[in-house]
Coordinates of C-alpha atoms and ligand atoms in Angstrom, one line a residue:
X56 CA 15.9 3.5 -21.5
X57 CA 17.0 6.5 -19.2
X58 CA 14.2 8.9 -21.0
X59 CA 11.7 5.8 -20.6
X60 CA 12.8 5.0 -16.6
X61 CA 12.9 9.0 -15.8
X62 CA 9.2 9.5 -16.9
X63 CA 7.9 6.8 -14.7
X64 CA 6.2 7.4 -11.1
X65 CA 5.3 4.4 -9.3
X66 CA 3.4 5.1 -5.9
X67 CA 0.7 3.8 -3.5
X68 CA -1.9 6.1 -1.8
X69 CA -2.1 5.1 1.8
X70 CA -4.7 6.0 4.3
X71 CA -7.3 5.0 6.9
X72 CA -10.7 3.8 5.5
X73 CA -13.2 6.7 4.6
X74 CA -10.2 9.3 4.2
X75 CA -11.0 9.4 0.5
X76 CA -8.2 7.0 -1.2
X77 CA -10.8 5.8 -3.7
X78 CA -12.4 9.7 -4.5
X79 CA -8.6 10.9 -4.9
X80 CA -7.4 7.9 -7.3
X81 CA -10.5 8.4 -9.2
X82 CA -9.8 12.3 -9.6
X83 CA -6.0 11.2 -10.6
X84 CA -7.4 9.2 -13.1
X85 CA -9.7 11.8 -14.4
X86 CA -6.9 14.7 -15.0
X87 CA -5.0 11.6 -16.7
X88 CA -7.8 11.2 -18.9
X89 CA -7.8 7.6 -17.8
X90 CA -11.3 7.6 -17.1
X91 CA -14.2 10.1 -18.5
X92 CA -16.4 9.8 -15.5
X93 CA -16.2 10.3 -11.7
X94 CA -17.7 7.0 -9.9
X95 CA -16.3 4.5 -12.0
X96 CA -13.4 3.3 -10.0
X97 CA -15.4 1.9 -7.3
X98 CA -18.6 1.8 -5.6
X99 CA -18.5 3.0 -2.4
X100 CA -21.6 1.7 -0.7
X101 CA -22.6 -2.0 -1.2
X102 CA -24.8 -3.4 -4.2
X103 CA -22.7 0.0 -6.3
X104 CA -20.5 -1.6 -9.2
X105 CA -17.2 -1.8 -8.5
X106 CA -14.5 -1.9 -11.4
X107 CA -11.3 -2.3 -9.5
X108 CA -13.0 -4.9 -7.0
X109 CA -12.7 -8.3 -9.1
X110 CA -14.0 -10.7 -6.3
X111 CA -17.8 -11.0 -5.8
X112 CA -17.6 -10.6 -2.1
X113 CA -16.1 -7.2 -2.5
X114 CA -19.1 -6.1 -4.5
X115 CA -21.1 -8.0 -1.7
X116 CA -19.4 -6.1 1.1
X117 CA -18.4 -2.9 -0.3
X118 CA -14.9 -2.8 0.4
X119 CA -11.6 -3.4 -1.9
X120 CA -9.9 -6.6 -1.0
X121 CA -7.4 -6.9 -3.3
X122 CA -5.5 -4.1 -4.6
X123 CA -5.0 -3.3 -8.0
X124 CA -2.5 -1.1 -10.4
X125 CA -3.7 1.5 -12.6
X126 CA -1.8 3.4 -15.1
X127 CA -2.0 6.5 -17.1
X128 CA 0.2 9.0 -18.7
X129 CA 0.0 12.6 -17.6
X130 CA 2.1 15.7 -19.1
X131 CA 4.5 12.8 -20.9
X132 CA 4.9 11.2 -17.7
X133 CA 3.9 7.2 -17.3
X134 CA 2.0 7.3 -13.5
X135 CA 1.8 4.0 -12.2
X136 CA -0.7 4.1 -8.9
X137 CA -0.6 0.9 -6.9
X138 CA -4.1 0.8 -5.4
X139 CA -4.4 -0.6 -1.9
X140 CA -7.2 -2.2 0.3
X141 CA -8.3 0.1 2.5
X142 CA -9.6 -2.3 4.8
X143 CA -7.2 -3.2 8.0
X144 CA -7.8 -6.7 7.6
X145 CA -6.1 -6.8 4.7
X146 CA -3.0 -4.5 5.5
X147 CA -0.4 -7.3 4.8
X148 CA -1.5 -7.0 1.0
X149 CA -0.6 -3.2 1.4
X150 CA 2.8 -4.0 2.9
X151 CA 3.7 -6.0 0.0
X152 CA 2.5 -3.6 -2.6
X153 CA 4.5 -1.0 -0.9
X154 CA 7.6 -2.8 -1.7
X155 CA 6.9 -2.1 -5.2
X156 CA 6.2 1.6 -5.0
X157 CA 8.9 4.3 -5.2
X158 CA 7.0 6.6 -3.3
X159 CA 3.9 6.9 -1.1
X160 CA 1.1 9.6 -1.0
X161 CA -0.3 9.5 2.4
X162 CA -3.9 10.8 2.8
X163 CA -5.3 12.2 5.8
X164 CA -9.0 13.1 6.7
X165 CA -8.5 16.7 7.6
X166 CA -11.0 16.4 10.4
X167 CA -9.5 13.2 11.7
X168 CA -6.1 13.9 11.6
X169 CA -3.8 10.8 11.7
X170 CA -5.4 7.7 12.2
X171 CA -4.6 4.1 13.3
X172 CA -4.3 2.4 10.2
X173 CA -2.4 5.3 8.7
X174 CA 0.4 4.9 11.3
X175 CA 0.8 1.3 10.8
X176 CA 1.2 1.7 7.0
X177 CA 3.5 5.1 7.4
X178 CA 5.7 2.7 9.6
X179 CA 6.4 0.4 6.6
X180 CA 7.0 3.2 4.4
X181 CA 9.5 4.3 6.6
X182 CA 11.2 0.8 7.0
X183 CA 11.3 1.4 3.1
X184 CA 12.7 4.9 3.5
X185 CA 10.6 5.8 0.2
X186 CA 9.6 9.7 0.0
X187 CA 6.1 9.9 1.7
X188 CA 3.9 12.8 0.3
X189 CA 0.7 14.2 2.2
X190 CA -2.2 15.3 1.1
X191 CA -4.9 16.5 3.9
X192 CA -8.1 15.9 2.5
X193 CA -11.9 17.3 2.9
X194 CA -10.7 20.7 3.0
X195 CA -14.3 22.0 1.9
X196 CA -15.7 20.9 5.1
X197 CA -14.3 21.4 8.8
X198 CA -11.1 20.7 9.5
X199 CA -8.4 20.6 12.4
X200 CA -6.4 23.6 12.6
X201 CA -3.1 23.2 10.0
X202 CA -0.7 24.0 12.9
X203 CA -2.2 21.4 15.1
X204 CA -2.1 19.0 12.1
X205 CA 1.5 19.6 11.3
X206 CA 2.0 19.1 15.0
X207 CA 0.4 15.9 15.1
X208 CA 2.0 14.3 12.4
X209 CA 5.4 15.1 13.6
X210 CA 4.2 14.1 17.2
X211 CA 2.5 10.5 16.0
X212 CA 4.5 9.8 12.9
X213 CA 7.8 11.3 13.7
X214 CA 8.1 13.2 10.5
X215 CA 8.3 16.8 10.2
X216 CA 6.1 18.3 7.4
X217 CA 6.7 21.3 4.8
X218 CA 3.6 23.1 3.5
X219 CA 3.4 23.5 -0.2
X220 CA -0.1 25.4 0.3
X221 CA -1.9 26.4 3.5
X222 CA -5.5 26.7 4.0
X223 CA -7.1 30.5 3.9
X224 CA -9.4 31.1 6.5
X225 CA -9.8 29.9 10.3
X226 CA -11.8 27.6 13.0
X227 CA -11.6 24.9 10.6
X228 CA -13.9 26.7 8.0
X229 CA -11.5 27.5 4.9
X230 CA -11.9 29.3 1.8
X231 CA -9.1 27.7 -0.2
X232 CA -5.5 27.8 0.0
X233 CA -2.4 29.8 -0.5
X234 CA 0.3 28.6 -2.7
X235 CA 3.6 29.0 -1.2
X236 CA 5.7 28.1 -4.1
X237 CA 3.8 29.8 -6.9
X238 CA 2.8 32.7 -4.6
X239 CA -1.0 32.6 -5.5
X240 CA -4.1 32.0 -3.7
X241 CA -6.2 29.2 -5.1
X242 CA -10.2 29.7 -3.7
X243 CA -13.0 26.9 -3.9
X244 CA -15.3 27.5 -6.7
X245 CA -18.3 25.2 -7.2
X246 CA -18.0 25.1 -11.5
X247 CA -15.0 24.1 -13.0
X248 CA -12.1 22.6 -11.8
X249 CA -13.0 23.6 -8.6
X250 CA -10.6 26.3 -7.8
X251 CA -10.0 30.2 -8.9
X252 CA -6.4 31.2 -8.6
X253 CA -5.0 34.7 -8.6
X254 CA -1.4 35.1 -8.5
X255 CA 0.5 37.7 -6.3
X256 CA 1.7 40.5 -8.2
X257 CA 3.8 41.2 -5.2
X258 CA 5.4 38.0 -5.3
X259 CA 4.3 37.1 -2.1
X260 CA 1.6 36.9 0.1
X261 CA 1.4 40.9 1.1
X262 CA -0.6 41.5 -1.9
X263 CA -3.4 44.2 -1.4
X264 CA -5.7 42.4 -4.0
X265 CA -5.9 39.5 -1.6
X266 CA -6.9 41.8 1.0
X267 CA -9.8 43.0 -0.7
X268 CA -10.8 39.6 -1.8
X269 CA -10.5 37.9 1.3
X270 CA -11.4 40.7 3.7
X271 CA -9.1 42.3 6.3
X272 CA -9.5 39.8 9.0
X273 CA -8.6 36.8 7.1
X274 CA -5.9 38.4 5.0
X275 CA -4.2 39.3 8.2
X276 CA -4.4 35.9 9.6
X277 CA -3.4 34.2 6.6
X278 CA -0.2 36.8 6.5
X279 CA 0.6 35.7 10.0
X280 CA 0.6 32.4 9.3
X281 CA 2.5 32.5 6.2
X282 CA 5.3 34.3 8.2
X283 CA 5.3 32.1 11.0
X284 CA 5.8 29.1 8.7
X285 CA 8.6 31.1 6.6
X286 CA 10.2 31.6 9.9
X287 CA 9.9 28.5 12.2
X288 CA 8.8 26.3 9.6
X289 CA 11.1 23.6 8.2
X290 CA 12.4 24.2 4.8
X291 CA 12.0 22.3 1.6
X292 CA 14.8 20.0 1.3
X293 CA 14.8 17.5 -1.7
X294 CA 17.5 15.3 0.1
X295 CA 15.4 15.0 3.3
X296 CA 12.2 14.2 1.1
X297 CA 14.1 11.7 -0.8
X298 CA 15.1 10.1 2.3
X299 CA 11.8 10.0 4.0
X300 CA 12.7 12.5 6.6
X301 CA 10.5 15.6 5.7
X302 CA 7.1 15.1 4.1
X303 CA 5.5 17.9 1.7
X304 CA 2.1 18.6 2.5
X305 CA -0.8 19.6 0.9
X306 CA -4.2 20.8 1.4
X307 CA -7.2 20.1 -0.8
X308 CA -10.4 18.5 -1.4
X309 CA -10.8 15.5 -3.4
X310 CA -14.3 15.2 -3.8
X311 CA -14.5 18.9 -5.0
X312 CA -11.3 18.5 -7.0
X313 CA -10.0 21.2 -5.2
X314 CA -6.4 21.0 -5.3
X315 CA -5.6 17.8 -6.7
X316 CA -4.5 19.0 -10.1
X317 CA -1.7 21.3 -8.7
X318 CA -0.9 18.7 -6.2
X319 CA -0.6 15.9 -9.1
X320 CA 1.8 18.3 -11.0
X321 CA 3.9 19.2 -8.0
X322 CA 4.2 15.7 -7.0
X323 CA 5.3 14.3 -10.5
X324 CA 7.9 17.1 -10.5
X325 CA 9.0 16.5 -7.0
X326 CA 8.5 12.4 -6.6
X327 CA 11.4 9.9 -7.6
X328 CA 11.5 8.1 -10.5
X329 CA 12.6 4.5 -10.2
X330 CA 15.9 4.1 -8.4
X331 CA 18.5 1.4 -7.8
X332 CA 17.5 -1.6 -6.0
X333 CA 19.6 -3.5 -3.4
X334 CA 19.9 -7.3 -4.1
X335 CA 22.3 -10.2 -2.9
X336 CA 25.2 -9.3 -5.1
X337 CA 24.9 -5.4 -5.0
X338 CA 22.7 -3.3 -6.6
X339 CA 20.9 -3.0 -9.8
X340 CA 20.0 0.7 -11.8
X341 CA 16.8 1.3 -13.6
X342 CA 18.4 1.8 -16.8
X343 CA 20.6 -1.3 -16.5
X344 CA 19.9 -3.4 -19.8
X345 CA 19.3 -6.4 -18.5
X346 CA 15.7 -6.9 -17.2
X347 CA 15.2 -8.1 -13.6
X348 CA 12.3 -7.9 -11.2
X349 CA 10.4 -9.3 -8.2
X350 CA 7.1 -10.6 -7.9
X351 CA 4.9 -8.6 -4.8
X352 CA 1.6 -10.0 -5.1
X353 CA 0.0 -13.1 -6.3
X354 CA -3.9 -13.1 -7.3
X355 CA -5.4 -16.3 -8.3
X356 CA -8.7 -16.7 -9.9
X357 CA -9.4 -13.1 -10.6
X358 CA -11.6 -14.5 -14.0
X359 CA -13.5 -17.5 -12.2
X360 CA -14.4 -18.1 -16.0
X361 CA -10.6 -18.9 -16.5
X362 CA -9.6 -19.9 -13.6
X363 CA -6.3 -17.8 -13.9
X364 CA -3.4 -16.8 -11.6
X365 CA -1.8 -13.7 -12.1
X366 CA 1.8 -12.8 -10.6
X367 CA 1.9 -9.3 -10.5
X368 CA 6.0 -8.3 -11.1
X369 CA 7.6 -5.1 -10.5
X370 CA 10.3 -4.5 -13.3
X371 CA 13.3 -2.8 -11.6
X372 CA 15.7 -2.8 -14.5
X373 CA 15.9 -3.2 -18.4
X374 CA 13.0 -3.7 -20.4
X375 CA 10.3 -6.2 -20.6
X376 CA 9.5 -7.3 -24.2
X377 CA 6.8 -10.1 -25.1
X378 CA 8.2 -13.0 -24.7
X379 CA 11.3 -12.6 -23.0
X380 CA 13.0 -15.4 -21.2
X381 CA 14.3 -14.8 -17.9
X382 CA 15.9 -16.8 -14.9
X383 CA 13.7 -17.6 -12.0
X384 CA 16.3 -17.5 -9.0
X385 CA 14.5 -19.5 -6.6
X386 CA 13.8 -22.3 -9.0
X387 CA 17.1 -21.6 -10.9
X388 CA 15.1 -22.4 -14.4
X389 CA 14.2 -20.1 -17.1
X390 CA 10.9 -18.7 -17.5
X391 CA 9.2 -17.2 -20.6
X392 CA 7.0 -14.1 -19.9
X393 CA 4.7 -14.0 -22.6
X394 CA 1.1 -12.5 -22.3
X395 CA 1.9 -9.6 -20.0
X396 CA -0.9 -8.0 -18.9
X397 CA -1.3 -4.2 -17.5
X398 CA -4.5 -3.3 -15.5
X399 CA -6.6 -0.1 -16.1
X400 CA -9.8 -0.2 -13.7
X401 CA -11.6 -3.2 -14.9
X402 CA -9.8 -3.5 -18.0
X403 CA -7.0 -6.0 -18.6
X404 CA -4.5 -5.1 -21.6
X405 CA -2.0 -7.3 -23.2
X406 CA 1.5 -5.5 -23.6
X407 CA 4.4 -5.7 -25.7
X408 CA 6.7 -3.8 -23.6
X409 CA 7.2 -2.3 -19.9
X410 CA 9.9 -0.4 -18.5
X411 CA 11.4 -0.2 -14.9
X412 CA 9.0 1.3 -12.5
X413 CA 6.2 -0.7 -14.4
X414 CA 4.1 -3.4 -12.8
X415 CA 3.2 -6.3 -15.2
X416 CA 1.1 -9.0 -14.6
X417 CA 2.1 -12.4 -15.9
X418 CA 0.2 -15.6 -16.3
X419 CA 1.5 -17.9 -13.3
X420 CA 1.2 -21.7 -13.8
X421 CA 1.8 -22.0 -10.4
X422 CA 5.5 -21.6 -10.4
X423 CA 6.0 -18.2 -8.6
X424 CA 5.9 -17.2 -4.8
X425 CA 5.7 -13.7 -3.5
X426 CA 9.4 -12.2 -3.1
X427 CA 10.8 -14.2 -6.3
X428 CA 13.5 -12.7 -8.3
X429 CA 13.5 -12.5 -12.1
X430 CA 16.5 -11.4 -14.1
X431 CA 17.9 -11.3 -17.5
X432 CA 21.4 -11.0 -17.4
X433 CA 24.0 -13.8 -16.5
X434 CA 24.6 -12.7 -12.6
X435 CA 22.2 -14.6 -10.4
X436 CA 20.6 -12.7 -7.3
X437 CA 17.9 -12.1 -4.9
X438 CA 16.2 -8.7 -4.6
X439 CA 15.3 -8.0 -0.5
X440 CA 12.9 -10.1 0.6
X441 CA 9.3 -9.0 1.2
X442 CA 8.5 -8.4 4.8
X443 CA 6.2 -11.3 6.3
X444 CA 4.2 -9.9 9.4
X445 CA 2.8 -11.8 12.3
X446 CA -0.8 -12.9 11.8
X447 CA -3.0 -11.5 14.7
X448 CA -5.9 -13.7 14.3
X449 CA -5.7 -17.9 14.2
X450 CA -8.4 -20.8 13.9
X451 CA -8.5 -24.4 13.2
X452 CA -10.1 -25.0 9.9
X453 CA -10.9 -28.2 8.4
X454 CA -13.1 -29.4 5.5
X455 CA -16.6 -30.6 6.7
X456 CA -16.6 -33.2 4.3
X457 CA -13.2 -35.4 4.8
X458 CA -13.7 -36.9 1.3
X459 CA -13.0 -33.0 -0.1
X460 CA -9.4 -33.0 1.8
X461 CA -7.3 -33.0 -1.7
X462 CA -9.1 -29.7 -2.6
X463 CA -9.3 -28.4 0.7
X464 CA -5.5 -28.8 1.1
X465 CA -5.1 -27.4 -2.5
X466 CA -7.2 -24.3 -2.1
X467 CA -5.7 -23.8 1.4
X468 CA -1.9 -24.2 -0.2
X469 CA -2.9 -21.6 -3.1
X470 CA -4.3 -19.3 -1.1
X471 CA -1.4 -19.1 1.6
X472 CA 0.9 -18.5 -1.6
X473 CA -1.1 -15.6 -2.7
X474 CA 0.0 -14.4 1.0
X475 CA -3.8 -14.1 2.1
X476 CA -3.4 -16.7 4.9
X477 CA -0.7 -18.1 6.8
X478 CA -0.9 -21.9 7.4
X479 CA 0.7 -23.3 10.6
X480 CA 1.4 -26.9 11.6
X481 CA 0.6 -27.8 15.3
X482 CA 2.0 -30.8 17.1
X483 CA -0.8 -31.9 19.0
X484 CA -3.8 -31.3 16.7
X485 CA -5.2 -33.9 14.1
X486 CA -4.0 -34.0 10.4
X487 CA -7.3 -33.2 9.3
X488 CA -7.5 -29.8 10.7
X489 CA -4.8 -27.0 9.8
X490 CA -4.2 -23.8 11.8
X491 CA -4.7 -20.7 10.1
X492 CA -3.5 -17.2 10.7
X493 CA -4.8 -13.9 9.2
X494 CA -3.9 -10.5 10.0
X495 CA -7.8 -9.5 10.2
X496 CA -10.9 -11.5 10.7
X497 CA -12.5 -10.3 7.2
X498 CA -9.9 -12.6 5.6
X499 CA -11.2 -15.8 7.6
X500 CA -14.7 -14.8 5.8
X501 CA -12.9 -14.2 2.6
X502 CA -11.0 -17.9 2.9
X503 CA -14.6 -19.5 3.7
X504 CA -16.3 -17.9 0.5
X505 CA -13.2 -18.7 -1.7
X506 CA -12.8 -22.4 -0.6
X507 CA -16.5 -22.8 -1.1
X508 CA -16.8 -21.0 -4.5
X509 CA -13.2 -21.5 -6.0
X510 CA -12.6 -25.1 -4.7
X511 CA -16.1 -26.4 -3.9
X512 CA -15.0 -27.1 -0.1
X513 CA -17.4 -26.3 2.7
X514 CA -15.0 -25.8 6.1
X515 CA -15.5 -25.7 9.8
X516 CA -13.7 -23.0 11.5
X517 CA -13.0 -22.9 15.0
X518 CA -11.5 -19.5 16.5
X519 CA -8.5 -20.3 18.5
X520 CA -7.4 -18.0 21.5
X521 CA -3.9 -16.6 20.5
X522 CA -3.5 -13.0 19.3
X523 CA 0.1 -12.7 19.0
X524 CA 3.0 -14.5 17.1
X525 CA 6.5 -14.1 17.2
X526 CA 9.0 -16.0 15.2
X527 CA 11.7 -17.5 17.4
X528 CA 15.8 -17.4 16.7
X529 CA 17.3 -19.1 19.2
X530 CA 19.6 -22.4 19.6
X531 CA 17.4 -23.7 22.6
X532 CA 14.7 -26.0 21.8
X533 CA 11.3 -24.6 22.1
X534 CA 10.4 -27.0 25.1
X535 CA 13.8 -24.9 27.2
X536 CA 12.4 -21.3 26.7
X537 CA 10.6 -20.4 29.8
X538 CA 7.0 -18.9 29.5
X539 CA 4.3 -18.1 31.7
X540 CA 2.8 -21.6 31.6
X541 CA -0.5 -22.4 29.7
X542 CA -0.6 -19.3 27.5
X543 CA 1.4 -20.0 24.6
X544 CA 1.9 -22.5 21.9
X545 CA 4.6 -23.5 19.4
X546 CA 4.0 -24.3 15.8
X547 CA 5.5 -24.2 12.4
X548 CA 4.9 -22.1 9.9
X549 CA 4.8 -23.3 6.0
X550 CA 8.4 -22.6 5.8
X551 CA 9.2 -24.7 8.7
X552 CA 10.4 -21.8 11.2
X553 CA 9.3 -21.8 14.7
X554 CA 6.4 -19.5 15.9
X555 CA 5.5 -18.8 19.2
X556 CA 1.9 -17.8 19.8
X557 CA 0.8 -15.8 22.8
X558 CA -3.0 -15.4 24.4
X559 CA -2.1 -11.7 25.6
X560 CA 0.5 -9.2 25.5
X561 CA 1.5 -9.5 29.3
X562 CA 2.8 -13.2 28.5
X563 CA 4.7 -12.4 25.4
X564 CA 6.3 -9.7 27.5
X565 CA 7.0 -12.2 30.2
X566 CA 8.5 -14.8 27.9
X567 CA 10.9 -11.9 26.4
X568 CA 12.1 -10.7 29.7
X569 CA 12.8 -14.1 31.0
X570 CA 14.6 -15.6 27.7
X571 CA 17.1 -12.9 27.2
X572 CA 19.4 -15.2 24.0
X573 CA 15.9 -15.8 22.1
X574 CA 14.9 -13.4 19.4
X575 CA 11.1 -12.9 19.4
X576 CA 10.7 -11.6 15.7
X577 CA 7.7 -9.5 14.8
X578 CA 9.0 -9.7 11.2
X579 CA 9.8 -13.2 9.7
X580 CA 13.1 -14.0 9.7
X581 CA 14.7 -15.3 5.9
X582 CA 13.7 -18.7 4.8
X583 CA 16.5 -21.2 5.3
X584 CA 17.0 -23.3 2.4
Ligands
G4P189 P1 -11.6 5.5 0.8 O1 -11.6 5.1 -0.4 O2 -10.4 5.8 1.4 O3 -12.1 4.6 2.0 O4 -12.6 6.7 0.8 P2 -13.5 7.0 -0.2 O5 -13.1 7.8 -1.6 O6 -14.7 6.0 -0.6 O7 -14.2 8.3 0.7 C1 -15.0 8.1 1.7 C2 -16.0 8.9 2.0 O8 -15.5 10.4 2.1 C3 -16.8 9.3 0.8 O9 -18.3 9.4 1.4 C4 -16.5 10.5 -0.1 O10 -17.5 11.1 -1.2 C5 -16.1 11.5 1.0 N1 -15.4 12.3 0.8 C6 -14.0 12.0 -0.1 N2 -13.3 13.2 -0.7 C7 -13.9 14.2 0.3 C8 -13.7 15.4 0.4 O11 -12.6 16.2 -0.5 N3 -14.8 16.1 1.1 C9 -15.8 16.0 1.5 N4 -16.6 16.5 2.2 N5 -16.1 14.2 1.1 C10 -15.1 13.5 0.7 P3 -19.8 8.6 1.5 O12 -20.7 9.3 2.0 O13 -19.1 7.6 2.0 O14 -19.9 8.0 0.2 P4 -20.4 8.5 -1.2 O15 -21.8 8.6 -0.7 O16 -20.1 10.1 -1.1 O17 -20.2 7.8 -2.5

C-alpha cells in the first residue's frame, strides 16, 4: 500500500488564461507517453477539436468549461493532473478541484507576471497550505527581468521563491537557463527536446567553457546573478516548500519543450505524495487499509447519449477495488462503487483498482453531493468541507413555458448539485421565478444552453443589480440588521442559510461597520443539519 501511495503525485496547474496551461499539460502528457502528438489535448481556437472538453458549448466557445483529470506513468511514478478550467468565470470549479490536489503548479506568463486569476487561485492554495511550484513560461520570447518577477511574486502573493534554474541573458532576451542544482547550462535548441545541456566541470557556474560558449558579457552577467542568488536569495528548504511558504521557481517554455522535462523530473522528486487528511474524527493516513474519499466534483450528462452523471472522488486512504462497498456519511447508507472510471484525455477507462491520491469517477444515480465523504471502515466521519464562495452575478430565471416548470426545477436542481450555480429563494418574487447566482456571467450562458439541450426548457433571464453576497451569522433577524437603505436584499441559499446581497462594496462596508455583532462571511458556513 505504502509503495503505491508514495509513487503517486496528484497536482493541479493554476494560471491566468493564456499563460500556457494547455500547452504545458500537453507536453507533460507527451513525456509521460500518454499521447503521441502535440495538439491533441485541446484546440485553443474556436472550431478546433477539443478532447478534454466534453460539452458542446466548450467546442463552440473554444474554452475549457469543465475540468478533467488526466493520469499517466513516468519513471515509476503515477502522475494525476487535475485539469482546471482556465476561464475565470468557472473559478468555483477550480477551487473545488484544488481540494483534491496534493500540490499545485503555478504557471506564469513571463512577459505578464502575476495576473488576476493566478492571484485568486493562489489564495485558495494558501488556504489549503499545499506546496506550490512556479513555472515561468514563454522564456523563448521577451520576458520580464527574473529578479523583478521574484519580487512581484513576493509582493503580490506573499510567498518567497527559490529559483531552481535561472535565465541566461539580459533585457528579456534569453538563451536558455543555468540549472543551479545540477550546475549545468541548458540552451534553447530548435531541434530534439528543446535544449542543449553542458555540465560544468568546475561544479559551479564559474567554468571557462561557459564563458567561451556564452560570450564574456553574458557569462559575467550570469555569474553575477548566481552569486547574488547564492548570497541574498532564499535557500531551498524542503520544510518551507511543503508548508507552502516557499515556492521552487523554474523558467522554461512549454511551447518549445524547453525546460519541461527537467521541471517534471525535479517536480516529481520534490512534490509530496498523498498525505494525511483531517476529518471530524481525527486524521486518515493514505496507507490506512480502510478506503476513504470525498466527492469534489459532480458532472452530469458528460455523454448526452447516456444522460449519465459522474461523481469524481478523491481517494484519501486505502484501496478502491471494483464493486467495493462503502458507507456514505451524509445519508448513512451503504453504496457499492462499481464501474469506476479514470480519464485519459477524451477516453474513459474502467478500472479494477485505485489507491490514495487517485481520482475515480463513479456513476452517480443522484445520491452524491459535492463534499460527501465515503469510508470503508467502521468509524463514521466527514472530511473537511469544500469551501463555497459567494456568487458575483445574479439573475431572476424562469421557464418561458409554464408547463415545463417540472423539468425546469429538475434541471436547476441538478445543475446546482454540480455546484455550477447557486439557487436563492427570495421572499418577494413569484414562485415561478428563481434567483440564480454564478461566479462568472458565462455560467449563465452555460445554464441557458444546458437547460435547453439537456432538459428541453427555454428560459427567460433578467439580470439583477446585486454584485456581492455574504452569508450572515448572527442571532439578529435580518430586519434588525442596520443597512444603508434600499441597496440590499436578504435571501436564503439552497441550504437555508441567510445571505445578504449588496449592489456595491460601499454598502457592504457600511453594513459591516454598523453591525459589529454580525459576521458577514465570504465563505459559506457549515450547513446546519
Ligand atoms: P491556456 O491553456 O493557459 O489558456 O494557454 P494555452 O496553452 O492555450 O496557450 C496560450 C497561448 O500561448 C497559445 O498561443 C500558445 O501557443 C502560447 N504558448 C504557450 N506556451 C508558450 C511558450 O512557451 N512560448 C510561447 N511563445 N508561446 C506559448 P495561441 O496563439 O493563442 O494559440 P496557438 O495558435 O499557438 O494554438
